[in-house]
Coordinates of C-alpha atoms in Angstrom, one line a residue:
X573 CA 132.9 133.0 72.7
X574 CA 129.6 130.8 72.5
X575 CA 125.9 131.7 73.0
X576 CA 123.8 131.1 76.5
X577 CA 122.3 128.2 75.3
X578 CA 125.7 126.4 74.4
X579 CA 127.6 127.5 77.2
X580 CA 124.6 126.3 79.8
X581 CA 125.6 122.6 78.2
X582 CA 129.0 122.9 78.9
X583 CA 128.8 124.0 82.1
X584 CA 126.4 121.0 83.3
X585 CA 128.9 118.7 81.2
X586 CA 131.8 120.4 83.7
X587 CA 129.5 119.2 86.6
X588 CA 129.4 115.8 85.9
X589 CA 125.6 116.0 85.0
X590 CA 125.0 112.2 82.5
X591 CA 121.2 113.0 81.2
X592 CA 119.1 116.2 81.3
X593 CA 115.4 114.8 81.9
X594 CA 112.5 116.7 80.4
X595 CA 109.4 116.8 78.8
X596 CA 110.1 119.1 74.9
X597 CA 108.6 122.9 74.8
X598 CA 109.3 125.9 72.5
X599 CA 110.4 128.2 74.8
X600 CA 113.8 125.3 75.4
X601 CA 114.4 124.7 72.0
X602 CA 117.2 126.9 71.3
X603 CA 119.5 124.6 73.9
X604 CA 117.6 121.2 72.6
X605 CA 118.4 122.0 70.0
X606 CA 122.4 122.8 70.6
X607 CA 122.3 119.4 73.1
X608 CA 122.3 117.5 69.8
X609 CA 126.0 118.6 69.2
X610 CA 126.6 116.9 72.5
X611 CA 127.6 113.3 73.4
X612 CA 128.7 113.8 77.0
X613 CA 124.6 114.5 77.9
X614 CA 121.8 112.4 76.9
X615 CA 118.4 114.1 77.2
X616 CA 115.8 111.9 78.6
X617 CA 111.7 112.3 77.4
X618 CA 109.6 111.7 79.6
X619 CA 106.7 112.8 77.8
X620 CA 105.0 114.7 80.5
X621 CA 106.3 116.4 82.9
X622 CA 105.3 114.6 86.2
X623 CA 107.1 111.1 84.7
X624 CA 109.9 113.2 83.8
X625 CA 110.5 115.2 87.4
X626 CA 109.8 111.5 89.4
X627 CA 112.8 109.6 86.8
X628 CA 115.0 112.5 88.1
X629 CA 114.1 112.1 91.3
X630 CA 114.4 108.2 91.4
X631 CA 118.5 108.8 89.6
X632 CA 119.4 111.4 92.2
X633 CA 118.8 109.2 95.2
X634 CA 120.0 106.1 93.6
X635 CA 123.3 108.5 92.6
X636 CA 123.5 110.8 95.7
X637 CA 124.1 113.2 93.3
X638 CA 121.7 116.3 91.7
X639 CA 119.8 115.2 88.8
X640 CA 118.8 117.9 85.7
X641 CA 115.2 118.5 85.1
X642 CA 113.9 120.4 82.1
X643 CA 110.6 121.6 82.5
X644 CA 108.6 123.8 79.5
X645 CA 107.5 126.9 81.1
X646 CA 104.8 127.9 83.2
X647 CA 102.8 124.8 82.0
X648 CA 105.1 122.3 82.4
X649 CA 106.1 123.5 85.8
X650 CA 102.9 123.3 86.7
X651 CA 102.4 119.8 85.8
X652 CA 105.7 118.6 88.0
X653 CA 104.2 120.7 90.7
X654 CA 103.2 117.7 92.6
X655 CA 106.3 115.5 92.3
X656 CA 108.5 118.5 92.9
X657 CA 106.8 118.6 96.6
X658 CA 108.1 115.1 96.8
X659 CA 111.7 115.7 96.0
X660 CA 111.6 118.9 97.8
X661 CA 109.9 117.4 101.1
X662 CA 112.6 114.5 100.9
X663 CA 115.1 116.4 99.9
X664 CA 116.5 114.9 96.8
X665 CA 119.4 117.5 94.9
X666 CA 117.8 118.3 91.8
X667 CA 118.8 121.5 89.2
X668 CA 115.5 122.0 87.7
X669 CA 115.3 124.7 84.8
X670 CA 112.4 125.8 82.9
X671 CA 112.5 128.1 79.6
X672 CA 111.0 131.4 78.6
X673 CA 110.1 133.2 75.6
X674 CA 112.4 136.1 76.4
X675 CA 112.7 139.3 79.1
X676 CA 112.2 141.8 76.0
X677 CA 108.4 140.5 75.9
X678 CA 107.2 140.5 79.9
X679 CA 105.6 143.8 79.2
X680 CA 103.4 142.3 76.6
X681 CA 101.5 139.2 78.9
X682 CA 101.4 137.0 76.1
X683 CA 100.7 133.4 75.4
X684 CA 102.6 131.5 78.4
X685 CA 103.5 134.2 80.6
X686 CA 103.6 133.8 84.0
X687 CA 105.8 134.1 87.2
X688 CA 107.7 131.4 87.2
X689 CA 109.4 131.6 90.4
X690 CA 106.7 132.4 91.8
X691 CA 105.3 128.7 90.9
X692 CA 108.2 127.0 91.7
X693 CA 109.2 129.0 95.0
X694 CA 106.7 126.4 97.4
X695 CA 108.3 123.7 96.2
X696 CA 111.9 124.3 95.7
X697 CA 114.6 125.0 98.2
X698 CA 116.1 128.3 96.2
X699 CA 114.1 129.8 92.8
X700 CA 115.8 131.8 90.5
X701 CA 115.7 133.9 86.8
X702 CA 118.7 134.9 85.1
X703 CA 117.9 138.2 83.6
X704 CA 121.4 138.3 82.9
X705 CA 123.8 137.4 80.1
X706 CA 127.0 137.6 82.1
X707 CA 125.9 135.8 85.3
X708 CA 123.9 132.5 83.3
X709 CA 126.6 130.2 84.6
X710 CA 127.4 131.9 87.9
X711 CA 123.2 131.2 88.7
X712 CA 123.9 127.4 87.5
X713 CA 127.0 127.2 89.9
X714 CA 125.1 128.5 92.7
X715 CA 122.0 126.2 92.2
X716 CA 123.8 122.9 92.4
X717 CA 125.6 124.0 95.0
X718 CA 122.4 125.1 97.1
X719 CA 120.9 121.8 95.6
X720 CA 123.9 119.6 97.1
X721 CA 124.2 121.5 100.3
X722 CA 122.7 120.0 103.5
X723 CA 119.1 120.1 103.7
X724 CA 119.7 119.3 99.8
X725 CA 116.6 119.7 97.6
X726 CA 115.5 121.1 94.5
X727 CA 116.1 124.3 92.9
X728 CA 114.8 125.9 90.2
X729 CA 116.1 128.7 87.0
X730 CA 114.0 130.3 84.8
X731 CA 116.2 131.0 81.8
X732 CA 114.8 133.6 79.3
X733 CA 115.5 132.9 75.7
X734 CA 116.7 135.9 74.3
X735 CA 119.7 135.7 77.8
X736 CA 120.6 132.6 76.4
X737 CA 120.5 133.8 72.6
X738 CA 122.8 136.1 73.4
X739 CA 126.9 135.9 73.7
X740 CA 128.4 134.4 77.0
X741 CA 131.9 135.0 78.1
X742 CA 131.7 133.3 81.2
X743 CA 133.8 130.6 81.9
X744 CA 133.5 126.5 82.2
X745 CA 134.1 125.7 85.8
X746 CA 132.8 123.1 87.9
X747 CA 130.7 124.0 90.8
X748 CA 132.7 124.0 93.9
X749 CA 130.2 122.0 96.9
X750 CA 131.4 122.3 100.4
X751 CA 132.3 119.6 102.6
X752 CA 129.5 119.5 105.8
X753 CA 131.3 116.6 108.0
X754 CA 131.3 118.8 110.5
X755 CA 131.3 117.5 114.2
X756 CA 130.7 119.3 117.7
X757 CA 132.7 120.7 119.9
X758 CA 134.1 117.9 122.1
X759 CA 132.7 118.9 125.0
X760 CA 129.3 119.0 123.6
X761 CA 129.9 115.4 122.6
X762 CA 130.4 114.5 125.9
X763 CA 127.0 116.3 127.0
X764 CA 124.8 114.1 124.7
X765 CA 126.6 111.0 125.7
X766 CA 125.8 112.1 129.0
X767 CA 122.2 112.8 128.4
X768 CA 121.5 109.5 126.5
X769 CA 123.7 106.8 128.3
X770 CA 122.5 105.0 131.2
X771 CA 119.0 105.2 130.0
X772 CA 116.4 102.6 131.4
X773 CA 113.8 103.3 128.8
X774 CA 115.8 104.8 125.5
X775 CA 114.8 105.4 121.7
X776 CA 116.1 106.3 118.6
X777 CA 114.4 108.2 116.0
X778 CA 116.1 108.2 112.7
X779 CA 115.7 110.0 109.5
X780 CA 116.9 110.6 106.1
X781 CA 119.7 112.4 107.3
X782 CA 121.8 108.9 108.4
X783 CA 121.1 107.9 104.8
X784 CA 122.5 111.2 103.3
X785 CA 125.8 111.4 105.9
X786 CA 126.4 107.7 105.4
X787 CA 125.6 107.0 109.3
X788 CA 124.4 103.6 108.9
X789 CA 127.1 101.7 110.6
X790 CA 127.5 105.0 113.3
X791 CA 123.7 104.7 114.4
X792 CA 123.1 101.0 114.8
X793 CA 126.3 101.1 117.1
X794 CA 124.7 103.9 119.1
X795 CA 121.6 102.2 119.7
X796 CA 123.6 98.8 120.3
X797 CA 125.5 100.7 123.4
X798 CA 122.3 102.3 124.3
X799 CA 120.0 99.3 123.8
X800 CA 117.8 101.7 122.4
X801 CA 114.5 100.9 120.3
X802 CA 114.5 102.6 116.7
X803 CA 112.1 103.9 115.1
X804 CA 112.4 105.9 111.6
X805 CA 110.6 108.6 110.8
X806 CA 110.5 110.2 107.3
X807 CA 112.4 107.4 106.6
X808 CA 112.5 106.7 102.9
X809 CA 115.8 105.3 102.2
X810 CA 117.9 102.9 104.0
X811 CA 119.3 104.4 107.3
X812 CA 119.2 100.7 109.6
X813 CA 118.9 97.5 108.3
X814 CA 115.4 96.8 109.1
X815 CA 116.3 93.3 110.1
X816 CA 117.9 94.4 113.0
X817 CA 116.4 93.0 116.0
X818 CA 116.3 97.1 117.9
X819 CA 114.3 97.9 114.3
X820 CA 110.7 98.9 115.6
X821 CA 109.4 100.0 112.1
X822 CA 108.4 103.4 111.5
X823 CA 106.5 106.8 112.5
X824 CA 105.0 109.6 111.6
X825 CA 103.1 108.6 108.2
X826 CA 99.4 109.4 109.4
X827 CA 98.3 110.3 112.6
X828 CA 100.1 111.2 115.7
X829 CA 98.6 108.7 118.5
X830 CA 100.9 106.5 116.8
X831 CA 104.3 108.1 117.5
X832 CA 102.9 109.6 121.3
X833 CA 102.9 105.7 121.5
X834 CA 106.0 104.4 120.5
X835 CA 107.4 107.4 122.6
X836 CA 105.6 108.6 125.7
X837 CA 108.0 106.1 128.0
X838 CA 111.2 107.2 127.1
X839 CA 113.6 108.1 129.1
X840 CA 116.3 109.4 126.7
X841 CA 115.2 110.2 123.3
X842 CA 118.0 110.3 120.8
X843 CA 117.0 112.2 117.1
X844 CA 118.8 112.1 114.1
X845 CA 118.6 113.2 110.6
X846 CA 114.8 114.1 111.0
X847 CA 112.2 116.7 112.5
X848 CA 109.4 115.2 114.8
X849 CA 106.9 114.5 113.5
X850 CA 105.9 114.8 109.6
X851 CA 102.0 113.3 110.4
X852 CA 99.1 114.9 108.6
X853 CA 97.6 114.9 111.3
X854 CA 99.9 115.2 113.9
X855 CA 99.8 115.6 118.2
X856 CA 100.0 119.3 119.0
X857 CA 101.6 118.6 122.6
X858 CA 104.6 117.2 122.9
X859 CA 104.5 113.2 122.8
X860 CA 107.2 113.2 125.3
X861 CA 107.6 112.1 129.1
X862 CA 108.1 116.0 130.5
X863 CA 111.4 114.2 132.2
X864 CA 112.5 112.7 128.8
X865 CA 116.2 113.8 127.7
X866 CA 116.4 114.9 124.1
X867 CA 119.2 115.3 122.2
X868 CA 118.6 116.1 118.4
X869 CA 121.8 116.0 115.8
X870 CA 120.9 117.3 112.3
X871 CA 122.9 119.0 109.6
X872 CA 119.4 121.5 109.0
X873 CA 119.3 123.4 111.6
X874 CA 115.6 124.2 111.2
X875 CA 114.9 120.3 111.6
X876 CA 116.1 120.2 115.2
X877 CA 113.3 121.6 117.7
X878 CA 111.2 122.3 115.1
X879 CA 108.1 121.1 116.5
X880 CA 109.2 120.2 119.6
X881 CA 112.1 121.4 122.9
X882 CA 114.8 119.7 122.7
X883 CA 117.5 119.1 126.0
X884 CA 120.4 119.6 123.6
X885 CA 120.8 120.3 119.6
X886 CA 123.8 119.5 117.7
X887 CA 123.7 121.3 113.9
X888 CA 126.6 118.6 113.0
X889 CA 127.3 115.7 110.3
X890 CA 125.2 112.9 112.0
X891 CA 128.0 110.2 110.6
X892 CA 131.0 112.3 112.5
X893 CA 128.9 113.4 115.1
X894 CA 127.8 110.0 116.4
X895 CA 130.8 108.4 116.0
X896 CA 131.8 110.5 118.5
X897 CA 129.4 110.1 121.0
X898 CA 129.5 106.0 120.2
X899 CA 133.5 106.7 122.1
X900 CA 132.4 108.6 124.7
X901 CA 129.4 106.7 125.4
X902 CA 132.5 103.7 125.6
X903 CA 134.0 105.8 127.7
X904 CA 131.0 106.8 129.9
X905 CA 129.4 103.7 130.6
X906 CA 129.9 100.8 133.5
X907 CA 129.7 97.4 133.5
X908 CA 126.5 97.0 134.9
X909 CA 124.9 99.9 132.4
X910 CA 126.7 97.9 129.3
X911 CA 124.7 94.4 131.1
X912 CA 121.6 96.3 130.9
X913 CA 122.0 97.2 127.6
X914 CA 123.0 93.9 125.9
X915 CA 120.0 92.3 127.6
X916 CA 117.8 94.9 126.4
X917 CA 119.4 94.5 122.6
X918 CA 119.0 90.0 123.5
X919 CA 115.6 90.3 124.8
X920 CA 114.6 91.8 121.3
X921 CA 116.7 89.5 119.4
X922 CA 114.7 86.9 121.1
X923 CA 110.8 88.1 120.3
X924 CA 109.8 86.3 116.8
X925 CA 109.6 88.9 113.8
X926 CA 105.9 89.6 113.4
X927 CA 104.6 88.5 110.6
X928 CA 102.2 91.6 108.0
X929 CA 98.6 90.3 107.6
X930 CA 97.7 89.0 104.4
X931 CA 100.8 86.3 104.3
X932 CA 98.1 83.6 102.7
X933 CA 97.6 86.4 99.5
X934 CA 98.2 85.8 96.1
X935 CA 100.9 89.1 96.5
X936 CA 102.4 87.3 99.4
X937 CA 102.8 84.1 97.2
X938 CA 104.0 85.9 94.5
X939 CA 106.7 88.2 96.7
X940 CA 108.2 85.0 98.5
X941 CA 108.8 83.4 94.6
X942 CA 110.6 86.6 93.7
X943 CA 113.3 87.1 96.8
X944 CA 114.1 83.6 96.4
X945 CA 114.9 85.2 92.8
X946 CA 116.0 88.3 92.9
X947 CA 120.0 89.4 93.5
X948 CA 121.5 89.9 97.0
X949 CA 121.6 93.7 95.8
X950 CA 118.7 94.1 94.3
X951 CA 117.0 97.6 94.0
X952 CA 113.5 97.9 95.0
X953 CA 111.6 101.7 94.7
X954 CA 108.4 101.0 96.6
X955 CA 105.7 102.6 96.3
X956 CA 102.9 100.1 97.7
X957 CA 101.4 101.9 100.0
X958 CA 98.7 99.4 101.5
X959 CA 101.2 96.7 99.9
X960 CA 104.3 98.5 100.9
X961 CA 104.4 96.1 104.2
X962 CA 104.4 92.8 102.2
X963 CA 106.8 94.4 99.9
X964 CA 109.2 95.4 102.8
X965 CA 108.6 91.9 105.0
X966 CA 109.9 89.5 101.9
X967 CA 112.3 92.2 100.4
X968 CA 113.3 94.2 103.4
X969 CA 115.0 97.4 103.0
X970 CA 118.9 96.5 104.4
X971 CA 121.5 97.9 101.7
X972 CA 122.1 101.8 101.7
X973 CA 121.7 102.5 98.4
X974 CA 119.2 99.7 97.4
X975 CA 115.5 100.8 98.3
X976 CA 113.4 103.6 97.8
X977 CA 110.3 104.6 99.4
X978 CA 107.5 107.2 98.2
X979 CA 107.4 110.2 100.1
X980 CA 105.5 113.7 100.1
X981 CA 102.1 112.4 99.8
X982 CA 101.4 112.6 96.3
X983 CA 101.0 109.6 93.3
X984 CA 102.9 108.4 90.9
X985 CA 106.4 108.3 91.6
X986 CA 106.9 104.8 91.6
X987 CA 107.3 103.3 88.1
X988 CA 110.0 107.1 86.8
X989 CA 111.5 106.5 90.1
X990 CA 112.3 102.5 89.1
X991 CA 113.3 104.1 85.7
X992 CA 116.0 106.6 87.3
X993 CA 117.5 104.0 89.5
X994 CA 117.7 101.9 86.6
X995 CA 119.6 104.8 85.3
X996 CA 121.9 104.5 88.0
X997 CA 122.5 101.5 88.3
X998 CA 122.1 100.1 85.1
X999 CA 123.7 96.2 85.8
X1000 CA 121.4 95.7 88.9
X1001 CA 118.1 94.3 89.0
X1002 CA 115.7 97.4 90.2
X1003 CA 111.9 96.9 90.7
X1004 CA 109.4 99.4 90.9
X1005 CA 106.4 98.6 92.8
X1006 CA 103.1 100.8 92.7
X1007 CA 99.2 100.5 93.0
X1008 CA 96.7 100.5 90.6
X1009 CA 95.9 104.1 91.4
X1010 CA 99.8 105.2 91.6
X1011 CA 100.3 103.6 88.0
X1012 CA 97.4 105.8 86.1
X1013 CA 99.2 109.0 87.2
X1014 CA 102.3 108.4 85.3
X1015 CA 102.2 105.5 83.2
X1016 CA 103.7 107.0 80.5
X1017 CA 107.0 106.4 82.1
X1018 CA 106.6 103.0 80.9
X1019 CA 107.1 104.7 76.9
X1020 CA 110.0 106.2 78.6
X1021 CA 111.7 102.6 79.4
X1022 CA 110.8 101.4 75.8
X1023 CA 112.7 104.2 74.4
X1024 CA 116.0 104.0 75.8
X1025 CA 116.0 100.1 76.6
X1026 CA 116.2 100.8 80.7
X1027 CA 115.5 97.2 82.1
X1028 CA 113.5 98.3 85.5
X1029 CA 110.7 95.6 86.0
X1030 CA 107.0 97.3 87.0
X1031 CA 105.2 96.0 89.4
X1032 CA 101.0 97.3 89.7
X1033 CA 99.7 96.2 93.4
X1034 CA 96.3 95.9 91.9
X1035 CA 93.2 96.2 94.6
X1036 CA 90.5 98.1 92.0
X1037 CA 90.3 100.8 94.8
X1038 CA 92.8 103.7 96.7
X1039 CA 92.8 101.6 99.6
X1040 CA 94.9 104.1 102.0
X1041 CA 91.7 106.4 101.9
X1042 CA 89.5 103.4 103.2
X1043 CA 91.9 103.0 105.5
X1044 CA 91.9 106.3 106.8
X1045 CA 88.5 107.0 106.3
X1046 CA 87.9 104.6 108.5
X1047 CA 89.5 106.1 111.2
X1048 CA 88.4 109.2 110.8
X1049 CA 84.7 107.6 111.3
X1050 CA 85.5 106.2 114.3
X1051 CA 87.7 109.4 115.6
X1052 CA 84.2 110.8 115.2
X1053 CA 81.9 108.0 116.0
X1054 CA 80.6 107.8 112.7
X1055 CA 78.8 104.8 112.2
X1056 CA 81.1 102.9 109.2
X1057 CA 79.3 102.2 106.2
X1058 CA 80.1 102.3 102.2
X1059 CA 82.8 103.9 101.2
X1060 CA 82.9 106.6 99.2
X1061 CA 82.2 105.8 95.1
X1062 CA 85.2 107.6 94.4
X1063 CA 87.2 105.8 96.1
X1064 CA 86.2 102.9 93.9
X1065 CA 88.9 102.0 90.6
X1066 CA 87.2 99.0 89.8
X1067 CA 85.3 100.1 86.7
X1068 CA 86.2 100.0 83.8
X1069 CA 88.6 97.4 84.4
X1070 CA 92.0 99.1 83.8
X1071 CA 93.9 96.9 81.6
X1072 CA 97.3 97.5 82.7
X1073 CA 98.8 94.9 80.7
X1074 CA 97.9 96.6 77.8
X1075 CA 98.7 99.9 78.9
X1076 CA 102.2 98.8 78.9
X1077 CA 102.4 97.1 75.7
X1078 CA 100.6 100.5 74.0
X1079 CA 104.0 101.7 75.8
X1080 CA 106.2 99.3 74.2
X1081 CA 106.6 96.6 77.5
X1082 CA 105.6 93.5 77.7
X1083 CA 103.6 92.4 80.4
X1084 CA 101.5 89.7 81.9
X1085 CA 98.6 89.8 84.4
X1086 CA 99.0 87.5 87.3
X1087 CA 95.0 86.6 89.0
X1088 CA 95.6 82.7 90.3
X1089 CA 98.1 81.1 92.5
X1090 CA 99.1 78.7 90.0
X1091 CA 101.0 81.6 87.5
X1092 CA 103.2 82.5 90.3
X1093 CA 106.2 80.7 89.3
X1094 CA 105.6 81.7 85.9
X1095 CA 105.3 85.3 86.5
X1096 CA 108.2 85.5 88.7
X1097 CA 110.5 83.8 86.1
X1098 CA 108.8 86.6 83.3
X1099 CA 109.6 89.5 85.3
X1100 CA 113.3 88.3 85.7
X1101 CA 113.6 86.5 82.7
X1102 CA 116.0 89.3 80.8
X1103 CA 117.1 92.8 81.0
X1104 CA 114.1 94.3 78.7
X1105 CA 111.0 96.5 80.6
X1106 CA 108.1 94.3 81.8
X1107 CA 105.4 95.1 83.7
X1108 CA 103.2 92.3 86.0
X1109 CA 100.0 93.3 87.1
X1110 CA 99.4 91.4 90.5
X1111 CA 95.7 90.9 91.5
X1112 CA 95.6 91.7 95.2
X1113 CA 92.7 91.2 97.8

């Protein structure tokens, strides 16, 4: 019979689980301490917490598969706080557990005591405390299993230290996930075929969902048949290959006039693997034509008319479910419908391939010397932001599996989400991208790299400024009719003059600094020159 702490090992060794990722704290040491005896599981430091939660997050979407977070109590949950909103708002499968100092002392409010599940519940899809010695595995079992089940996310276990002092009995089994390629009934197949062929004026709206079912291939036929425009929204991962001529770009980051535009003339709306829309400052009337048909396929069923009526919603496997309607949308249309769709799908094969502003800029420059560098499958987590277009015009996202975008609003993710990929894919060539403001919440995760020898390469965007709240402060002036002017000081991250060179080499990776045309060739060939950490800061316009 073995204690808690050694049995809670075991069991994530049972699940497949390669590196428990964590930040060190008393109330864990009992099971740090037992890991030691372990090969099969390689703890991870990421030496605060935030680094720590965003290198899980960036090795569960590069795996598909949940990650294990260790967090130290109520203080170290509150400092992943903000990058568990991201995971939990793009729904990456993460088992996060967090230790205790024991259920004999919550009558006493001492040092560190707090509710945990209370903190974690807002950002989590399930939180959870074992109270009990005989159900510590049975909690873990159910966790991954909420964690891997469709909407996935993170969930979270407080674990007391005197449960997992104590004998366990339980047995080693791996967690049993159930199988969610489900499909409609046929006959409501046939409805949304019918709803969405024939369209004069139809449009796709893709989500993460495609990513997560493997509906890649499924959804660009669909929108082939149905000459359809798509558009992604809360698209982070790679759902279309964005070179695809029908690839309009994507939705719902900001503000809503933007989506009520790319929408308001459709005729048939098809949604998939998404809810409409994730602005922060969204339309509160629907951006539809009042005649538009919608049909919404999603495996979370809260996703689909969430916001907004839909004509028909299927709570189905979008990788099953449109590969049915793709046959009976075969079956449905005519020959002159399938003419009017290939010309649709030929007139937009036609139109040149606009081209991001700032194409003259040392970043530009610098970005066409590295894809004519970089590996056909290389992995790029991007978290540009004002860069992010230039990042995604000479690298664009077009491999499932293969790029990363930030998501849920917050900072930082970027470099430990380069770092888990890495992790995942240890023989390709992954590159995180980030801004100067993005890189000062967690550049610690370059120490993290040095550590354990994981070859991502770091690339700091570097504008001395948050330049997405200029951006948007500028539209909020004129939404207001504000006359523009300075923008705010704080905005401002030009002094002192962060020297993020040195930063990394403080970390234990190289770097260089990249300010004139003529380095370009020489910073490309650094970056890729071997399998080691570097960082380039890039000095942007």
């Amino acid at each position: 019979m073995a204690k808690g702490k050694t049995a809670i090992i075991q069991q994530f060794i049972a699940d497949g689980m390669k590196y428990m990722f964590g930040n060190v704290g008393t109330t864990e040491q009992g099971f740090l301490d037992e890991l030691g005896k372990f090969d099969d599981l390689q703890y991870v430091l990421g030496l605060q917490e935030t680094v720590a939660a965003g290198i899980a997050d960036g090795y569960a979407r590069a795996t598909g598969r949940a990650a294990l977070l260790q967090l130290h109590s109520g203080v170290g949950l509150g400092n992943a706080v903000g990058m568990l909103y991201q995971a939990h708002r793009g729904h990456t499968p993460m088992v996060v557990v967090a230790g205790e100092a024991g259920i004999r002392y919550d009558a006493m409010d001492a040092q560190m005591a707090v509710d945990l599940v209370a903190m974690a519940r807002p950002v989590t899809k399930w939180a959870t405390r074992v109270v009990d010695r005989g159900s510590v595995l049975r909690v873990l079992r159910r966790a991954l299993k909420t964690a891997m089940t469709p909407p996935r996310g993170p969930v979270f276990v407080a674990l007391p230290m005197d449960v997992l002092d104590e004998d366990n009995d339980e047995p080693i089994l791996p967690t049993s996930l159930p199988h969610t390629a489900t499909a409609p009934v046929p006959e409501l197949v046939e409805r949304a075929a019918a709803l969405l062929g024939g369209a004069r004026r139809p449009v796709v709206l893709m989500g993460d969902g495609i990513a997560a079912s493997g509906a890649q291939c499924e959804l660009t036929r669909v929108a082939e048949q149905l000459g359809a425009d798509v558009w992604g929204v809360e698209c982070s991962e790679v759902n279309m290959d964005t070179r695809h001529p029908l690839y309009r770009g994507s939705l719902g980051h900001m503000f809503g006039a933007v989506s009520t535009d790319a929408v308001r003339h459709a005729d048939a709306v098809l949604v998939v693997g998404t809810y409409l829309f994730p602005e922060v400052f969204p339309e509160l009337r629907s951006p539809f034509d009042d005649a538009a048909r919608i049909v919404h396929i999603d495996l979370d069923a809260t996703a689909i008319a969430k916001n907004h009526p839909v004509t028909l919603g299927l709570v189905a496997d979008p990788r099953s479910t449109l590969a049915g309607v793709s046959t009976a949308i075969g079956r449905l249309l005519g020959p002159e419908e399938r003419a009017t769709a290939a010309g649709r799908l030929r007139t937009r094969a036609a139109e040149p391939r606009p081209s991001p502003a700032g194409q003259n800029s040392l970043l530009a420059t610098f970005l066409r010397a590295l894809a004519d560098r970089v590996p056909e499958d290389v992995v790029v987590f991007d978290e540009g932001l004002t860069s992010s277009e230039l990042i995604q015009h000479h690298l664009p996202p077009r491999l499932p599996g293969h790029w990363f975008l930030t998501r849920g609003g917050s900072l930082g993710v970027g470099f430990p989400g380069a770092i888990g990929a890495k992790l995942a894919h240890p023989s390709k060539t992954v590159l995180g991208f980030t801004g100067d403001g993005g890189c000062m919440y967690t550049v610690q995760a370059l120490a993290a790299a040095a550590r354990y020898d994981i070859g991502a390469k770091f690339v700091v965007c570097n504008n001395g400024s948050y330049r997405l709240l200029n951006q948007n402060i500028e539209h909020y002036w004129a939404e207001r009719d504000i006359p523009p002017h300075g923008f705010p000081d704080s905005f401002d991250l030009s002094h002192p003059n962060l020297d993020f060179v040195a930063l990394a080499r403080g970390c234990g990776v190289d770097g260089m600094r990249l300010n004139r045309p003529a380095d370009v060739d020489e910073a490309a060939e650094r970056l890729l020159a071997d399998d080691a950490p570097f960082l380039l800061d890039v000095v942007t316009d």
